[in-house]
PDB file of N, CA, C and O in Angstrom:
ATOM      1  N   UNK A   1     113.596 101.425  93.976  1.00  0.00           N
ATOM      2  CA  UNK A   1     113.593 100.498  95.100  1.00  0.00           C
ATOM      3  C   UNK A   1     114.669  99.449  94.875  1.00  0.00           C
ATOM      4  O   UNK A   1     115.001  99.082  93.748  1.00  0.00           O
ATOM      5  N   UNK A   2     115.159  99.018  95.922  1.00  0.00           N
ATOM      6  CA  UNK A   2     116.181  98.007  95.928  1.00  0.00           C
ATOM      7  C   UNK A   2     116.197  97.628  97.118  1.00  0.00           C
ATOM      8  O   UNK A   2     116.195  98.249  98.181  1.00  0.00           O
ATOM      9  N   UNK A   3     116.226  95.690  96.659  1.00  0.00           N
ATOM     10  CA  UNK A   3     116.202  94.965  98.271  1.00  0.00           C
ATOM     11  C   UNK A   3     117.827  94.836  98.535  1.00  0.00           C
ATOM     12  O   UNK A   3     118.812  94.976  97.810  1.00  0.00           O
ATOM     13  N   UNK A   4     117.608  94.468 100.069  1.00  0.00           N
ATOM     14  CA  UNK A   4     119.338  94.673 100.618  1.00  0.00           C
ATOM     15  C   UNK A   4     119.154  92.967 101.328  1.00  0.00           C
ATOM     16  O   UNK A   4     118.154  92.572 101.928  1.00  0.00           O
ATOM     17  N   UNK A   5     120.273  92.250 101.084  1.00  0.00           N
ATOM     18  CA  UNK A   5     120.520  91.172 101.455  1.00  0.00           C
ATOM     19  C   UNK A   5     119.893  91.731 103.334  1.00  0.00           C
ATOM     20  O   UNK A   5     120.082  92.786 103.939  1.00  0.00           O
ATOM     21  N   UNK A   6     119.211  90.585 103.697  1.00  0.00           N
ATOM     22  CA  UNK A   6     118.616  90.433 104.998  1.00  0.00           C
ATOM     23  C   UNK A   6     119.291  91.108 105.678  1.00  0.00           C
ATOM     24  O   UNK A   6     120.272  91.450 105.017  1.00  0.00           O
ATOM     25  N   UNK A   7     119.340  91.841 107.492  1.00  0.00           N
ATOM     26  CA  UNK A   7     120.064  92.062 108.274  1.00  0.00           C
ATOM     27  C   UNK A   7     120.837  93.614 107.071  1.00  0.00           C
ATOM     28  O   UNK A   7     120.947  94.689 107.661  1.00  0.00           O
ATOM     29  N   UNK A   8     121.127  93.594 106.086  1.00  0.00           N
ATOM     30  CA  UNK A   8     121.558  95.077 106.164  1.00  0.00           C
ATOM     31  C   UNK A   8     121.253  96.281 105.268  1.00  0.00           C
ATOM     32  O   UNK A   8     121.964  96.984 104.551  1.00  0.00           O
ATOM     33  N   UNK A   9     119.776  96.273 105.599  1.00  0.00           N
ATOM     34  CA  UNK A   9     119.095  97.643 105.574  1.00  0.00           C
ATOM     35  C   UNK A   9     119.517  98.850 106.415  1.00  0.00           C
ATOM     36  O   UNK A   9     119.762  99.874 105.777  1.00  0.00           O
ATOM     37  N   UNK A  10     119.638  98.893 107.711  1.00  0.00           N
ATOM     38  CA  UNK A  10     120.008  99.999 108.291  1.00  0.00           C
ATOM     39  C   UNK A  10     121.416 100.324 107.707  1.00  0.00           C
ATOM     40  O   UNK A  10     121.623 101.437 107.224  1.00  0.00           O
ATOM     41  N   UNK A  11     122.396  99.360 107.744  1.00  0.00           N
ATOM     42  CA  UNK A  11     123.726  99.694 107.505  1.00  0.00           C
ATOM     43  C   UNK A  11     124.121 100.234 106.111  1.00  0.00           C
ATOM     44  O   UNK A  11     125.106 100.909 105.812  1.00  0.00           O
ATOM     45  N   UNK A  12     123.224  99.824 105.413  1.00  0.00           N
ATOM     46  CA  UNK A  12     123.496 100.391 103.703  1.00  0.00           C
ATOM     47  C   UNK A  12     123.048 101.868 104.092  1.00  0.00           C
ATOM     48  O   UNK A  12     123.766 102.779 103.680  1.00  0.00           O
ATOM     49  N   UNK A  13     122.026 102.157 104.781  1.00  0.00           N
ATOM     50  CA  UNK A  13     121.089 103.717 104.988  1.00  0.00           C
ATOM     51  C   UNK A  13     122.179 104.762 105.559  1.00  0.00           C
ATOM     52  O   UNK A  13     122.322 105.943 105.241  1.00  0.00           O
ATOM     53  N   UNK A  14     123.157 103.733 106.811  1.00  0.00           N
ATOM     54  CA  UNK A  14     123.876 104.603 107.070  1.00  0.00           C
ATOM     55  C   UNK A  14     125.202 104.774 106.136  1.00  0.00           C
ATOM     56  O   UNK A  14     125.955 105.725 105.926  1.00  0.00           O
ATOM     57  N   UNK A  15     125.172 103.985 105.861  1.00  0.00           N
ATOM     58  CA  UNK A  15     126.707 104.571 104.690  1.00  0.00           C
ATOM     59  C   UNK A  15     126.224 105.678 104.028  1.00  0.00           C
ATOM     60  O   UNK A  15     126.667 106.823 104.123  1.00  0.00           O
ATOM     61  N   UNK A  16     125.008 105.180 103.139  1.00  0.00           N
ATOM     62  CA  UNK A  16     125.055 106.479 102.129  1.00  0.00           C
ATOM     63  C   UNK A  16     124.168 107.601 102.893  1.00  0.00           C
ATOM     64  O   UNK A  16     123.221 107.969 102.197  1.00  0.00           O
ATOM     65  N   UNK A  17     124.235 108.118 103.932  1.00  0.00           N
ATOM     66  CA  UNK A  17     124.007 108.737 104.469  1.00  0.00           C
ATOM     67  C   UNK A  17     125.453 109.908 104.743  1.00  0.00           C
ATOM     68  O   UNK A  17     125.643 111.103 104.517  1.00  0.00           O
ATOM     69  N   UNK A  18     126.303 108.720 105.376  1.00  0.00           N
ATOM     70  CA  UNK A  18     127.621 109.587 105.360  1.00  0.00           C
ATOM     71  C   UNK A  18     127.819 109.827 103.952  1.00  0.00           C
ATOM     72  O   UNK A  18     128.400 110.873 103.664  1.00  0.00           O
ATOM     73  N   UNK A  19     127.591 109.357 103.377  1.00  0.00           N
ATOM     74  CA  UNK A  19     128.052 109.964 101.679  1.00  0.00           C
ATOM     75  C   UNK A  19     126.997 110.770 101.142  1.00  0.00           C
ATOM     76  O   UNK A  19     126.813 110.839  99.926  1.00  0.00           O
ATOM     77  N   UNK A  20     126.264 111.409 102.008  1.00  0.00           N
ATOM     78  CA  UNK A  20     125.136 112.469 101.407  1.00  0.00           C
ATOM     79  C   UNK A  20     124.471 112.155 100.671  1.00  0.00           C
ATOM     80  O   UNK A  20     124.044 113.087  99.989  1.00  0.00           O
ATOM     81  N   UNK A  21     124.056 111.056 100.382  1.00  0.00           N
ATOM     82  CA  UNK A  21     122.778 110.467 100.189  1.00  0.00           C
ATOM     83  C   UNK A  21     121.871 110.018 100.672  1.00  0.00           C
ATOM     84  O   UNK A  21     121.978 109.117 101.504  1.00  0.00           O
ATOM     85  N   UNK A  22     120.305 110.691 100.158  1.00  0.00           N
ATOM     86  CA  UNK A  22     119.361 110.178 101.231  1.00  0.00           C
ATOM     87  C   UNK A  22     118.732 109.070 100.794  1.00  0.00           C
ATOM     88  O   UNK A  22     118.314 109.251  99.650  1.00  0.00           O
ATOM     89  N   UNK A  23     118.465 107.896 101.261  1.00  0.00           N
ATOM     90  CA  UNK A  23     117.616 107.147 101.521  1.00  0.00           C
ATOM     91  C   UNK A  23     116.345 106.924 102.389  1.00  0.00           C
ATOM     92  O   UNK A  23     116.102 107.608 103.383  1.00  0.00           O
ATOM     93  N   UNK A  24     115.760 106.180 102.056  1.00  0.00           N
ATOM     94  CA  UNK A  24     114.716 105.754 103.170  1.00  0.00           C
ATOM     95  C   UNK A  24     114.166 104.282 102.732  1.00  0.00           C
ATOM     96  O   UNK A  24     114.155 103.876 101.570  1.00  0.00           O
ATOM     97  N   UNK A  25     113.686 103.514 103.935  1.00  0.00           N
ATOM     98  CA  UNK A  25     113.109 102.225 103.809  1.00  0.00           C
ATOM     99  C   UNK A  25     111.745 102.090 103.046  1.00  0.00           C
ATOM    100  O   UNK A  25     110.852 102.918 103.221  1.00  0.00           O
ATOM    101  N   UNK A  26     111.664 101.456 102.540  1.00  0.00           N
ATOM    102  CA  UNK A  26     110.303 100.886 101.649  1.00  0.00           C
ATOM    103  C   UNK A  26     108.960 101.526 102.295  1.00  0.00           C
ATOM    104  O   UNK A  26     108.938 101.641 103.521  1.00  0.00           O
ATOM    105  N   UNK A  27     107.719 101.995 101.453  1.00  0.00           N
ATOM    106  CA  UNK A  27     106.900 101.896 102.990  1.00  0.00           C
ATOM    107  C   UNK A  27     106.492 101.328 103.741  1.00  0.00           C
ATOM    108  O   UNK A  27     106.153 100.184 103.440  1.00  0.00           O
ATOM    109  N   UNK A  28     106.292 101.800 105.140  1.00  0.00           N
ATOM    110  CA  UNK A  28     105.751 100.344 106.000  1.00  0.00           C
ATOM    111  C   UNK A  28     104.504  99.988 105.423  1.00  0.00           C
ATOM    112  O   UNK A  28     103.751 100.807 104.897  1.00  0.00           O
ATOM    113  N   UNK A  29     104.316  98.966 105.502  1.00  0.00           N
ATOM    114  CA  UNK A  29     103.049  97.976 105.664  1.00  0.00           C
ATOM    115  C   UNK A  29     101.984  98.772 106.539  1.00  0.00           C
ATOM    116  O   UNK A  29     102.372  99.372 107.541  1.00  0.00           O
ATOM    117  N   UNK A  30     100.515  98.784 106.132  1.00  0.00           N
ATOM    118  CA  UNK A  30      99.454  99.448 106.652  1.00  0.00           C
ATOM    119  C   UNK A  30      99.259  98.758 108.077  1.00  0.00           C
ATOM    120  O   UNK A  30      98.911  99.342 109.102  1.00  0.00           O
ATOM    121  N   UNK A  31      99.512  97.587 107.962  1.00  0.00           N
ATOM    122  CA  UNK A  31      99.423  96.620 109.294  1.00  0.00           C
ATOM    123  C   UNK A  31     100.100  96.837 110.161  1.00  0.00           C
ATOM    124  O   UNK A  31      99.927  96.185 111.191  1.00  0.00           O
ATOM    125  N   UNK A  32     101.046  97.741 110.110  1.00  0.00           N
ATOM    126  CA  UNK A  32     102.153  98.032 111.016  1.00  0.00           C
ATOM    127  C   UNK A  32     101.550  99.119 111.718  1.00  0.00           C
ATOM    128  O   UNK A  32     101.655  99.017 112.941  1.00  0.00           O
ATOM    129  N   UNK A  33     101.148  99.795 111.441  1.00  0.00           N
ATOM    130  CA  UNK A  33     100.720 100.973 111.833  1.00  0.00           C
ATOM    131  C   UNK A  33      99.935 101.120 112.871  1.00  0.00           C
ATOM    132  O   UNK A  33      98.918 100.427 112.830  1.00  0.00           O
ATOM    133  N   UNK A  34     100.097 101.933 113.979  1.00  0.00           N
ATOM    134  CA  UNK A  34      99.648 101.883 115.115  1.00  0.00           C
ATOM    135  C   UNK A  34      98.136 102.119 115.064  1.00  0.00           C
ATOM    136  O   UNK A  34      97.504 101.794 116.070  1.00  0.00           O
ATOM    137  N   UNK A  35      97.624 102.521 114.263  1.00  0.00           N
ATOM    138  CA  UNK A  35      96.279 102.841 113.623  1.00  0.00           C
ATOM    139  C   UNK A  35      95.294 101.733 113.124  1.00  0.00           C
ATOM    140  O   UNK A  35      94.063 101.754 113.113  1.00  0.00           O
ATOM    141  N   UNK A  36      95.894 101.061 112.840  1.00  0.00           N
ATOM    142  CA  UNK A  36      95.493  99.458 112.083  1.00  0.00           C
ATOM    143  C   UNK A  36      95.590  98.357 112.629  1.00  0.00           C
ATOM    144  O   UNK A  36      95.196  97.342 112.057  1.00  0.00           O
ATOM    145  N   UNK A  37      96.232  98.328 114.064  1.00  0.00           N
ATOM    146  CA  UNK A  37      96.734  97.494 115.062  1.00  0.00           C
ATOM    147  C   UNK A  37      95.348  96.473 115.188  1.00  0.00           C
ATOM    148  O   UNK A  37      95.622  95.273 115.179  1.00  0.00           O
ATOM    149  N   UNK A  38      94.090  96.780 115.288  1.00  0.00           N
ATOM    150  CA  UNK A  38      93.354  95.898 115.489  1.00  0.00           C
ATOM    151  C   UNK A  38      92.097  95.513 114.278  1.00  0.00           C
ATOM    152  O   UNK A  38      90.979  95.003 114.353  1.00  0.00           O
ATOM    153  N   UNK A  39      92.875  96.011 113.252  1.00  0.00           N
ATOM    154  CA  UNK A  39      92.092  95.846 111.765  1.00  0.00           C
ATOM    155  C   UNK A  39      92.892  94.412 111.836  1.00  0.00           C
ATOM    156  O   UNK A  39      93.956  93.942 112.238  1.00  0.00           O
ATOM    157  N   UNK A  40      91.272  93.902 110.963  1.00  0.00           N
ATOM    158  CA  UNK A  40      91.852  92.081 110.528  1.00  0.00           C
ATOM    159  C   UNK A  40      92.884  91.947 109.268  1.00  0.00           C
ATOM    160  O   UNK A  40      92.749  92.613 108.241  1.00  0.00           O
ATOM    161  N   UNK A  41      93.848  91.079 109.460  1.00  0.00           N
ATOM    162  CA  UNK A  41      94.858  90.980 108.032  1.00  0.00           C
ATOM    163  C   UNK A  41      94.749  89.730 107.790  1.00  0.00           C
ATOM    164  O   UNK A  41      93.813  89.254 108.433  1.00  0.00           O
ATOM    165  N   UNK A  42      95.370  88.859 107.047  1.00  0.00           N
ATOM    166  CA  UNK A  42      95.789  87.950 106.694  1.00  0.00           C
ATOM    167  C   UNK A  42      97.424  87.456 106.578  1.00  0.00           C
ATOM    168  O   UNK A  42      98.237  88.133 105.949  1.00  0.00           O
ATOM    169  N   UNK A  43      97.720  86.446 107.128  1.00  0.00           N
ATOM    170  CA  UNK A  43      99.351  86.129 107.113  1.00  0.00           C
ATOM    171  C   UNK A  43     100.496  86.793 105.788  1.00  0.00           C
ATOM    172  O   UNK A  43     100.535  86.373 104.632  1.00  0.00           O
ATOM    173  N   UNK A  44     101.191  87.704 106.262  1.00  0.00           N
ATOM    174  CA  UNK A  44     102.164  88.380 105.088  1.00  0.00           C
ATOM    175  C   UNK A  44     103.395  88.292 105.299  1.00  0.00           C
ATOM    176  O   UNK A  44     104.111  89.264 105.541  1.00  0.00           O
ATOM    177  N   UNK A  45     103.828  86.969 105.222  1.00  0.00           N
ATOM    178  CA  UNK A  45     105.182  87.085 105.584  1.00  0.00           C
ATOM    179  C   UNK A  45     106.030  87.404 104.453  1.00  0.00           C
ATOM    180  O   UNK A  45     107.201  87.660 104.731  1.00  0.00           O
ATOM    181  N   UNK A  46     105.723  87.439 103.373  1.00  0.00           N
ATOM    182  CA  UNK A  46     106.637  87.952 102.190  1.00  0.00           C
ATOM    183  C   UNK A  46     106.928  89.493 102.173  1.00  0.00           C
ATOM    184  O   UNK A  46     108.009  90.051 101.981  1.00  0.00           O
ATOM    185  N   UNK A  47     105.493  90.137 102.462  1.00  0.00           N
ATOM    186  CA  UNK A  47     105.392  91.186 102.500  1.00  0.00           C
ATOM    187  C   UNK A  47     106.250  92.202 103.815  1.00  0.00           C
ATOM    188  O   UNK A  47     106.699  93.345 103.732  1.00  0.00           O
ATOM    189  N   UNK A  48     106.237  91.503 104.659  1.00  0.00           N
ATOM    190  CA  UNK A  48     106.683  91.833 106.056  1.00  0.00           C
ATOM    191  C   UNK A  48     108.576  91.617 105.581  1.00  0.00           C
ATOM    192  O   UNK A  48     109.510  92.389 105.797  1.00  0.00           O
ATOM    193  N   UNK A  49     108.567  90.698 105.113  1.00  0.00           N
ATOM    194  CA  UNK A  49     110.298  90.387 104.537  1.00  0.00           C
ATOM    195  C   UNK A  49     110.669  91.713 103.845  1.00  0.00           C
ATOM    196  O   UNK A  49     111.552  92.520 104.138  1.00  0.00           O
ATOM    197  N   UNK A  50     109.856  91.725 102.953  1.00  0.00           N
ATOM    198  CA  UNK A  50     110.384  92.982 101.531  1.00  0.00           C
ATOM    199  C   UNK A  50     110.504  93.755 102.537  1.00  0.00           C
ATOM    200  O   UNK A  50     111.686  93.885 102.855  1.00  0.00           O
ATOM    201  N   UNK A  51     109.687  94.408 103.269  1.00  0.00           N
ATOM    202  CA  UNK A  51     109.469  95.757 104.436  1.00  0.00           C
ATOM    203  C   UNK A  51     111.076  95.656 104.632  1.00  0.00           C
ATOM    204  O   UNK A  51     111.810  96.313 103.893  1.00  0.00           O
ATOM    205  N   UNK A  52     111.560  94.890 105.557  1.00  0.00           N
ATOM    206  CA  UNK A  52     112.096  95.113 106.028  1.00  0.00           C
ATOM    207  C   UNK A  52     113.671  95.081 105.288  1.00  0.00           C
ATOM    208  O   UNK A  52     114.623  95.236 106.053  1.00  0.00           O
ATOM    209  N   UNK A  53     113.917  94.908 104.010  1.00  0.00           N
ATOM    210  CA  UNK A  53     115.052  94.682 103.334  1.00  0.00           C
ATOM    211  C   UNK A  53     114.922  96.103 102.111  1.00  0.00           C
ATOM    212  O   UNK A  53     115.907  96.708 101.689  1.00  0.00           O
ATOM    213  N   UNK A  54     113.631  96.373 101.758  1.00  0.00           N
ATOM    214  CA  UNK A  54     113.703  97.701 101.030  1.00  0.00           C
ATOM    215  C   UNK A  54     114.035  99.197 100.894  1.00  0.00           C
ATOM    216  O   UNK A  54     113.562 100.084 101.605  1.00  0.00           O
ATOM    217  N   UNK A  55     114.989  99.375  99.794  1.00  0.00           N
ATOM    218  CA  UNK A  55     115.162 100.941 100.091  1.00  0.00           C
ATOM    219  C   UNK A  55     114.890 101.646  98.963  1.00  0.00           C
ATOM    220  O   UNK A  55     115.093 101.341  97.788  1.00  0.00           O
ATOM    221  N   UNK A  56     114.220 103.005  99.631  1.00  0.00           N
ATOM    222  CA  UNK A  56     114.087 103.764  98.311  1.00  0.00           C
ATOM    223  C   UNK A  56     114.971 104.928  97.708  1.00  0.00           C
ATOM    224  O   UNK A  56     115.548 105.371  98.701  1.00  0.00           O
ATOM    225  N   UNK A  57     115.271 105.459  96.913  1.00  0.00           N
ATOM    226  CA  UNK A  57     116.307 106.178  96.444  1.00  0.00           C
ATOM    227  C   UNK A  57     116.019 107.623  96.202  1.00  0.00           C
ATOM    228  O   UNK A  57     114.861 107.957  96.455  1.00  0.00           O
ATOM    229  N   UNK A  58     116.866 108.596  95.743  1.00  0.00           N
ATOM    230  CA  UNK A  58     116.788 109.957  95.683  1.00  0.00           C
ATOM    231  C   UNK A  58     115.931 109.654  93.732  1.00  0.00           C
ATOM    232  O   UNK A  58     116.298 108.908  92.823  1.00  0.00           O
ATOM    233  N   UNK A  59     114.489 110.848  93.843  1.00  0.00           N
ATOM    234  CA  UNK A  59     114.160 110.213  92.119  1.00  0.00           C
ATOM    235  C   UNK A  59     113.318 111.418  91.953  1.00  0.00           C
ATOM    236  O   UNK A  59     112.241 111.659  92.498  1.00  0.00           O
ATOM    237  N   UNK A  60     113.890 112.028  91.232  1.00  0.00           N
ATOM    238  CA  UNK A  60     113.064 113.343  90.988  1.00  0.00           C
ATOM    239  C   UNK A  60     113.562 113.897  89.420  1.00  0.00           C
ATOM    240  O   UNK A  60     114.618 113.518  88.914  1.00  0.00           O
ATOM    241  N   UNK A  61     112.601 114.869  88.740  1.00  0.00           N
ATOM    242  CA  UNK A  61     112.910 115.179  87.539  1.00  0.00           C
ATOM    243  C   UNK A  61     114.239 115.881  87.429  1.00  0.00           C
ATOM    244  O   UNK A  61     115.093 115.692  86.564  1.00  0.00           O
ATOM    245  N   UNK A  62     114.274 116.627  88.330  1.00  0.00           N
ATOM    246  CA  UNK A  62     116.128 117.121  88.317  1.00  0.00           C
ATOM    247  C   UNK A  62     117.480 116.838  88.297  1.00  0.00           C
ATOM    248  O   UNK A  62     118.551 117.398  88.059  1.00  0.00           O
ATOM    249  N   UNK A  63     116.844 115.283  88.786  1.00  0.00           N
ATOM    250  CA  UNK A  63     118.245 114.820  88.613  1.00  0.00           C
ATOM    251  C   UNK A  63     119.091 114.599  87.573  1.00  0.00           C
ATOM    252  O   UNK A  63     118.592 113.869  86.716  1.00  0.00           O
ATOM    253  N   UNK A  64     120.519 115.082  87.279  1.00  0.00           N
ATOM    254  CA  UNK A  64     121.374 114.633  86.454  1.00  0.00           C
ATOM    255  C   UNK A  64     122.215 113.549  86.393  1.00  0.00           C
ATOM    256  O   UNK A  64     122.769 112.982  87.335  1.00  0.00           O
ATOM    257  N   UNK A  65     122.289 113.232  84.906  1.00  0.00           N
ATOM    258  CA  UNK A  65     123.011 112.356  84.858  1.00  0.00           C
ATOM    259  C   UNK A  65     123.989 111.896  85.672  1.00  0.00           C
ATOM    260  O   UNK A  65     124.167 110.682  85.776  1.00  0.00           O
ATOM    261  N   UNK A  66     125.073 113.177  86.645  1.00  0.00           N
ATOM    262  CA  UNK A  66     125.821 112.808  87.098  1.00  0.00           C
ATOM    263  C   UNK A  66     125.283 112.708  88.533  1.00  0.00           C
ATOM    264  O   UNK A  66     126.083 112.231  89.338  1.00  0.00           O
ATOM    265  N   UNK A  67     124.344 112.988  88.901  1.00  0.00           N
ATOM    266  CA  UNK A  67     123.545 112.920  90.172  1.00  0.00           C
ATOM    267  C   UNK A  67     123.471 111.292  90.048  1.00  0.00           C
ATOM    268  O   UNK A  67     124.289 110.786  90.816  1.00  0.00           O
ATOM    269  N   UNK A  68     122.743 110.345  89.319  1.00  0.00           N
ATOM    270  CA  UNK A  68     122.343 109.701  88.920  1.00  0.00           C
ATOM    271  C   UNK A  68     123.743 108.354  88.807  1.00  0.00           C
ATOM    272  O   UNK A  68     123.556 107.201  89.196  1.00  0.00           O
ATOM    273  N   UNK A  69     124.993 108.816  88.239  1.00  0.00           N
ATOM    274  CA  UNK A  69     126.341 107.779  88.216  1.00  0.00           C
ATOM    275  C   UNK A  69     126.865 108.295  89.561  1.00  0.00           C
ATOM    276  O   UNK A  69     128.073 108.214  89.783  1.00  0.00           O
ATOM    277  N   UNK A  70     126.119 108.768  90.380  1.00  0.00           N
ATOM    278  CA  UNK A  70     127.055 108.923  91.950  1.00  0.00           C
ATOM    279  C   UNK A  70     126.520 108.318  92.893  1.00  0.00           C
ATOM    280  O   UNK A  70     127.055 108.012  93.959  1.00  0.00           O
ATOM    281  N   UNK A  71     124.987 108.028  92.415  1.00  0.00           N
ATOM    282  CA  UNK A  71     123.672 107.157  92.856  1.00  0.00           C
ATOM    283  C   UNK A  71     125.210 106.431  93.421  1.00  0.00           C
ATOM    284  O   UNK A  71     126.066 106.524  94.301  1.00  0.00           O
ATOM    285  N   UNK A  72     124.639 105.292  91.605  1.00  0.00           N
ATOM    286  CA  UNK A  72     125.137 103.736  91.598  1.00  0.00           C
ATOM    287  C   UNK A  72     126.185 103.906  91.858  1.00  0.00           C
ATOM    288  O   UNK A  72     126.377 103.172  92.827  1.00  0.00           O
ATOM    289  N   UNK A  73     127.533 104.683  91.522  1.00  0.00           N
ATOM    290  CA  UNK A  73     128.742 104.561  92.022  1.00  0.00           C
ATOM    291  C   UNK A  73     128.875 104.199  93.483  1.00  0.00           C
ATOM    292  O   UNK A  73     129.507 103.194  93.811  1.00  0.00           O
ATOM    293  N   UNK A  74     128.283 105.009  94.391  1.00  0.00           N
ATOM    294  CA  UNK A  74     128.134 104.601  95.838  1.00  0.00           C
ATOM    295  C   UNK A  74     127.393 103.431  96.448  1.00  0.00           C
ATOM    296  O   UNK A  74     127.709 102.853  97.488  1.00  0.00           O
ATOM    297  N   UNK A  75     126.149 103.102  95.495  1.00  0.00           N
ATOM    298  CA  UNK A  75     125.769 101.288  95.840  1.00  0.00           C
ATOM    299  C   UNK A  75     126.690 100.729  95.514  1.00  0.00           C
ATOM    300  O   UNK A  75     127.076  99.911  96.349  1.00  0.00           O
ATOM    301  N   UNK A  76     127.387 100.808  94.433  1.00  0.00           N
ATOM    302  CA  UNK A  76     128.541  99.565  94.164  1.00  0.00           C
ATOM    303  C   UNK A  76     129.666  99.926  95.143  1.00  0.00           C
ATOM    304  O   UNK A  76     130.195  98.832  95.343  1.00  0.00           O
ATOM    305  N   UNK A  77     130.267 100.748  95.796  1.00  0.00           N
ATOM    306  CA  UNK A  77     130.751 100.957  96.730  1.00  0.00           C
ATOM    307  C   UNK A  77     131.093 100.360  97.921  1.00  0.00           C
ATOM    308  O   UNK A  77     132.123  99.973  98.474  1.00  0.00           O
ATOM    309  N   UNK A  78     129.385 100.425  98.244  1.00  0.00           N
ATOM    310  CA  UNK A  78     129.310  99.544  99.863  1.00  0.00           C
ATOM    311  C   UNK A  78     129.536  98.221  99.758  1.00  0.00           C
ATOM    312  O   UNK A  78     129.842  97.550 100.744  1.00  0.00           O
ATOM    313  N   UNK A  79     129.386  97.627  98.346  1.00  0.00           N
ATOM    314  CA  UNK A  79     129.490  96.039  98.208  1.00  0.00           C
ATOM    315  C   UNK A  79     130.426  95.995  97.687  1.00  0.00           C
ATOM    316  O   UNK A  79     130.904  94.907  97.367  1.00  0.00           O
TER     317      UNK A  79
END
């Protein structure tokens, strides 16, 4: 997981997207969920922040090392 400075979550997703990497956003929040819409919560605005700035990465036992320096090579990239 890695947070993305405010405002650019989508845009980091799409870069490394064109660079054949998959990403995806943090999971949503249970509260979000159209299912839970009228379950009681309590105020989460921290939580609701992370949501929306988190990404998760490619992470599986297969990956190689060089799978792995093409990761980070391409985060350091976009910045």
């Amino acid at each position: 997981l890695m947070l993305l400075p405010a405002g650019k979550r989508d845009e980091f997703m799409e870069f490394m997207t064109l660079k054949n990497i998959q990403t995806r956003p943090f999971w949503k929040l249970n509260h979000l969920h159209p299912m839970f819409k009228d379950c009681s919560k309590g105020d989460l605005p921290v939580a609701e922040e992370l949501w929306t700035r988190g990404v998760c990465f490619p992470c599986f036992q297969g990956m190689s090392d060089e799978d792995v320096s093409t990761v980070i090579s391409t985060i350091k990239s976009f910045f």
